[in-house]
Amino acid sequence: MSDWERSSTVRVVPPAHPRRLAKVPFVELADGRLQGVVSSGSDIERVYVSSVSAGSFTFACSTNNNRPCGGARGYFCNHIRALIGEAVLQYGAERVTRYLRVDLADHGEPSVLSLHAAMSAARPAQGDRSAAAPVFSRFLRHLAYLELAPTTAPLPEMQWFPPTRAVA
Ligand SMILES: [Zn+2]
């Protein structure tokens, strides 16, 4: 059984709003994590697979080629910040706060800023990258459904950026 077949049994929270295909083309609350795919600011051929675990806020960030993110050393990198921002857009700050089991305490109302502040204050440890491959596989499958549902054409793995809609 392949990774994506196995991961298809994971319970996924349906998003409240349609996905936007831009800086963060894929985000999900699944498998006890906020996880997704974040495009590189500088290189359109490169994406990062990022995740934050519920409760512990253990995080990981690596490229789709499984190279570690240079920014995710001891604190959230820009990709994870972007992932949190997109999750709040799609699911709402309250839902992300609940799913990740963030105690906002004196950090204010649920928002991107308070979520980030509360999780950072909890001193999250960097995690392993074992989730990256299944997350990226689900992302590719998601795009395959999104873009190629009516056809039987094979999906070229590196052409996951939809043409013009990627520009927000
Ligand atoms: Zn990163």
mmCIF file of C-alpha atoms and ligand atoms in Angstrom:
data_model
loop_
_atom_site.group_PDB
_atom_site.id
_atom_site.type_symbol
_atom_site.label_atom_id
_atom_site.label_comp_id
_atom_site.label_asym_id
_atom_site.label_seq_id
_atom_site.Cartn_x
_atom_site.Cartn_y
_atom_site.Cartn_z
ATOM 1 C CA MET A 1 0.000 0.000 0.000
ATOM 2 C CA SER A 2 1.419 3.358 -0.946
ATOM 3 C CA ASP A 3 1.769 6.317 1.402
ATOM 4 C CA TRP A 4 -1.141 8.178 -0.043
ATOM 5 C CA GLU A 5 -3.453 5.187 0.110
ATOM 6 C CA ARG A 6 -2.612 4.686 3.754
ATOM 7 C CA SER A 7 -2.972 8.392 4.486
ATOM 8 C CA SER A 8 -6.377 8.502 2.808
ATOM 9 C CA THR A 9 -7.815 6.921 5.950
ATOM 10 C CA VAL A 10 -6.713 9.915 8.041
ATOM 11 C CA ARG A 11 -9.605 12.003 9.322
ATOM 12 C CA VAL A 12 -9.440 15.412 7.706
ATOM 13 C CA VAL A 13 -11.362 18.432 8.949
ATOM 14 C CA PRO A 14 -13.168 19.954 5.968
ATOM 15 C CA PRO A 15 -12.192 23.586 5.361
ATOM 16 C CA ALA A 16 -14.735 26.324 5.990
ATOM 17 C CA HIS A 17 -13.618 28.290 2.961
ATOM 18 C CA PRO A 18 -12.398 27.253 -0.496
ATOM 19 C CA ARG A 19 -8.696 26.744 -0.853
ATOM 20 C CA ARG A 20 -6.642 29.543 -2.286
ATOM 21 C CA LEU A 21 -3.848 28.474 -4.571
ATOM 22 C CA ALA A 22 -1.104 30.919 -3.876
ATOM 23 C CA LYS A 23 1.558 31.161 -1.212
ATOM 24 C CA VAL A 24 0.088 28.171 0.596
ATOM 25 C CA PRO A 25 -1.429 25.853 -2.015
ATOM 26 C CA PHE A 26 -2.317 23.112 0.457
ATOM 27 C CA VAL A 27 -3.234 23.197 4.135
ATOM 28 C CA GLU A 28 -5.083 20.724 6.310
ATOM 29 C CA LEU A 29 -5.898 19.908 9.904
ATOM 30 C CA ALA A 30 -5.295 16.184 9.898
ATOM 31 C CA ASP A 31 -3.587 13.418 11.814
ATOM 32 C CA GLY A 32 -3.185 15.625 14.900
ATOM 33 C CA ARG A 33 -1.283 18.258 13.000
ATOM 34 C CA LEU A 34 -1.642 21.467 11.114
ATOM 35 C CA GLN A 35 0.245 20.596 7.969
ATOM 36 C CA GLY A 36 0.561 21.706 4.407
ATOM 37 C CA VAL A 37 2.643 22.838 1.493
ATOM 38 C CA VAL A 38 4.109 26.340 1.253
ATOM 39 C CA SER A 39 5.660 27.690 -1.902
ATOM 40 C CA SER A 40 9.128 29.177 -1.763
ATOM 41 C CA GLY A 41 9.191 32.934 -1.978
ATOM 42 C CA SER A 42 12.083 32.885 -4.418
ATOM 43 C CA ASP A 43 11.910 29.671 -6.442
ATOM 44 C CA ILE A 44 8.681 28.537 -8.089
ATOM 45 C CA GLU A 45 10.091 25.026 -8.529
ATOM 46 C CA ARG A 46 10.521 24.568 -4.809
ATOM 47 C CA VAL A 47 7.935 24.023 -2.089
ATOM 48 C CA TYR A 48 8.195 23.343 1.614
ATOM 49 C CA VAL A 49 6.235 20.728 3.499
ATOM 50 C CA SER A 50 5.528 22.172 6.941
ATOM 51 C CA SER A 51 3.706 20.906 10.004
ATOM 52 C CA VAL A 52 2.904 21.775 13.615
ATOM 53 C CA SER A 53 1.650 19.104 16.022
ATOM 54 C CA ALA A 54 -1.366 19.680 18.242
ATOM 55 C CA GLY A 55 -0.587 20.036 21.936
ATOM 56 C CA SER A 56 3.212 19.878 21.763
ATOM 57 C CA PHE A 57 3.608 22.348 18.843
ATOM 58 C CA THR A 58 6.476 20.179 17.656
ATOM 59 C CA PHE A 59 7.168 21.410 14.156
ATOM 60 C CA ALA A 60 8.955 20.377 11.012
ATOM 61 C CA CYS A 61 9.757 22.010 7.709
ATOM 62 C CA SER A 62 11.555 20.549 4.722
ATOM 63 C CA THR A 63 11.495 20.852 0.965
ATOM 64 C CA ASN A 64 9.568 18.418 -1.204
ATOM 65 C CA ASN A 65 12.976 16.839 -1.866
ATOM 66 C CA ASN A 66 13.279 16.242 1.886
ATOM 67 C CA ARG A 67 15.996 18.792 2.520
ATOM 68 C CA PRO A 68 15.623 20.545 5.876
ATOM 69 C CA CYS A 69 14.437 24.129 5.881
ATOM 70 C CA GLY A 70 17.247 26.498 6.830
ATOM 71 C CA GLY A 71 14.823 28.784 8.675
ATOM 72 C CA ALA A 72 13.255 26.224 11.023
ATOM 73 C CA ARG A 73 15.968 26.095 13.650
ATOM 74 C CA GLY A 74 14.584 26.441 17.151
ATOM 75 C CA TYR A 75 11.557 28.522 16.173
ATOM 76 C CA PHE A 76 8.902 28.705 13.500
ATOM 77 C CA CYS A 77 10.229 29.606 10.055
ATOM 78 C CA ASN A 78 8.399 31.842 7.596
ATOM 79 C CA HIS A 79 6.781 28.804 5.969
ATOM 80 C CA ILE A 80 5.196 27.688 9.217
ATOM 81 C CA ARG A 81 4.064 31.267 9.872
ATOM 82 C CA ALA A 82 2.475 31.301 6.416
ATOM 83 C CA LEU A 83 0.874 27.918 7.097
ATOM 84 C CA ILE A 84 -0.686 29.212 10.332
ATOM 85 C CA GLY A 85 -1.942 32.293 8.502
ATOM 86 C CA GLU A 86 -3.550 30.233 5.749
ATOM 87 C CA ALA A 87 -5.125 27.831 8.247
ATOM 88 C CA VAL A 88 -6.704 30.769 10.081
ATOM 89 C CA LEU A 89 -8.077 32.054 6.762
ATOM 90 C CA GLN A 90 -9.531 28.697 5.784
ATOM 91 C CA TYR A 91 -10.692 27.290 9.101
ATOM 92 C CA GLY A 92 -11.028 30.341 11.333
ATOM 93 C CA ALA A 93 -8.777 31.195 14.261
ATOM 94 C CA GLU A 94 -11.024 29.557 16.896
ATOM 95 C CA ARG A 95 -11.000 26.224 15.089
ATOM 96 C CA VAL A 96 -7.233 26.250 14.572
ATOM 97 C CA THR A 97 -6.761 27.154 18.238
ATOM 98 C CA ARG A 98 -8.982 24.253 19.317
ATOM 99 C CA TYR A 99 -7.460 21.739 16.933
ATOM 100 C CA LEU A 100 -3.878 22.546 17.943
ATOM 101 C CA ARG A 101 -4.924 22.730 21.626
ATOM 102 C CA VAL A 102 -3.342 26.151 22.055
ATOM 103 C CA ASP A 103 -3.846 27.793 25.441
ATOM 104 C CA LEU A 104 -4.052 31.445 24.480
ATOM 105 C CA ALA A 105 -3.982 32.500 28.177
ATOM 106 C CA ASP A 106 -3.072 36.199 28.145
ATOM 107 C CA HIS A 107 -2.252 36.326 24.439
ATOM 108 C CA GLY A 108 -5.685 37.682 23.531
ATOM 109 C CA GLU A 109 -8.453 36.580 21.198
ATOM 110 C CA PRO A 110 -7.742 33.780 18.702
ATOM 111 C CA SER A 111 -5.835 35.222 15.741
ATOM 112 C CA VAL A 112 -2.727 34.524 13.704
ATOM 113 C CA LEU A 113 -0.717 36.729 16.063
ATOM 114 C CA SER A 114 -2.011 35.304 19.332
ATOM 115 C CA LEU A 115 -1.693 31.723 18.046
ATOM 116 C CA HIS A 116 1.870 32.348 17.002
ATOM 117 C CA ALA A 117 2.737 34.108 20.266
ATOM 118 C CA ALA A 118 1.185 31.393 22.440
ATOM 119 C CA MET A 119 2.840 28.515 20.560
ATOM 120 C CA SER A 120 6.206 30.278 20.501
ATOM 121 C CA ALA A 121 5.967 30.990 24.237
ATOM 122 C CA ALA A 122 5.462 27.246 24.779
ATOM 123 C CA ARG A 123 8.945 26.710 23.290
ATOM 124 C CA PRO A 124 8.046 24.115 20.699
ATOM 125 C CA ALA A 125 10.692 21.541 19.898
ATOM 126 C CA GLN A 126 11.592 20.838 16.318
ATOM 127 C CA GLY A 127 10.320 17.448 15.232
ATOM 128 C CA ASP A 128 11.222 14.813 12.715
ATOM 129 C CA ARG A 129 10.350 14.996 9.065
ATOM 130 C CA SER A 130 8.517 11.706 8.812
ATOM 131 C CA ALA A 131 5.226 13.420 7.967
ATOM 132 C CA ALA A 132 6.591 15.273 4.949
ATOM 133 C CA ALA A 133 6.269 12.489 2.379
ATOM 134 C CA PRO A 134 2.636 11.552 3.114
ATOM 135 C CA VAL A 135 1.614 15.215 3.277
ATOM 136 C CA PHE A 136 3.235 15.931 -0.062
ATOM 137 C CA SER A 137 1.614 12.833 -1.562
ATOM 138 C CA ARG A 138 -1.803 14.001 -0.408
ATOM 139 C CA PHE A 139 -1.092 17.429 -1.865
ATOM 140 C CA LEU A 140 -0.290 15.892 -5.256
ATOM 141 C CA ARG A 141 -3.401 13.769 -5.108
ATOM 142 C CA HIS A 142 -5.458 16.819 -4.129
ATOM 143 C CA LEU A 143 -4.152 18.640 -7.206
ATOM 144 C CA ALA A 144 -4.795 15.612 -9.357
ATOM 145 C CA TYR A 145 -8.455 15.648 -8.330
ATOM 146 C CA LEU A 146 -8.655 19.394 -8.619
ATOM 147 C CA GLU A 147 -7.086 19.754 -12.033
ATOM 148 C CA LEU A 148 -7.428 16.443 -13.775
ATOM 149 C CA ALA A 149 -10.649 14.943 -12.500
ATOM 150 C CA PRO A 150 -12.374 14.751 -15.911
ATOM 151 C CA THR A 151 -9.385 13.245 -17.708
ATOM 152 C CA THR A 152 -7.271 10.140 -17.419
ATOM 153 C CA ALA A 153 -4.034 11.928 -18.256
ATOM 154 C CA PRO A 154 -1.089 11.016 -16.023
ATOM 155 C CA LEU A 155 -0.040 13.660 -13.510
ATOM 156 C CA PRO A 156 3.489 14.936 -14.111
ATOM 157 C CA GLU A 157 4.721 15.243 -10.568
ATOM 158 C CA MET A 158 6.549 18.497 -10.906
ATOM 159 C CA GLN A 159 3.743 20.403 -12.583
ATOM 160 C CA TRP A 160 1.650 20.888 -9.506
ATOM 161 C CA PHE A 161 1.317 24.630 -9.814
ATOM 162 C CA PRO A 162 -1.927 25.359 -11.600
ATOM 163 C CA PRO A 163 -1.384 27.830 -14.441
ATOM 164 C CA THR A 164 -2.730 31.351 -13.988
ATOM 165 C CA ARG A 165 -4.812 30.804 -10.863
ATOM 166 C CA ALA A 166 -1.682 30.549 -8.732
ATOM 167 C CA VAL A 167 -1.287 34.328 -8.824
ATOM 168 C CA ALA A 168 -3.378 35.876 -6.062
HETATM 169 ZN ZN ZN B 1 10.504 26.475 6.561
#
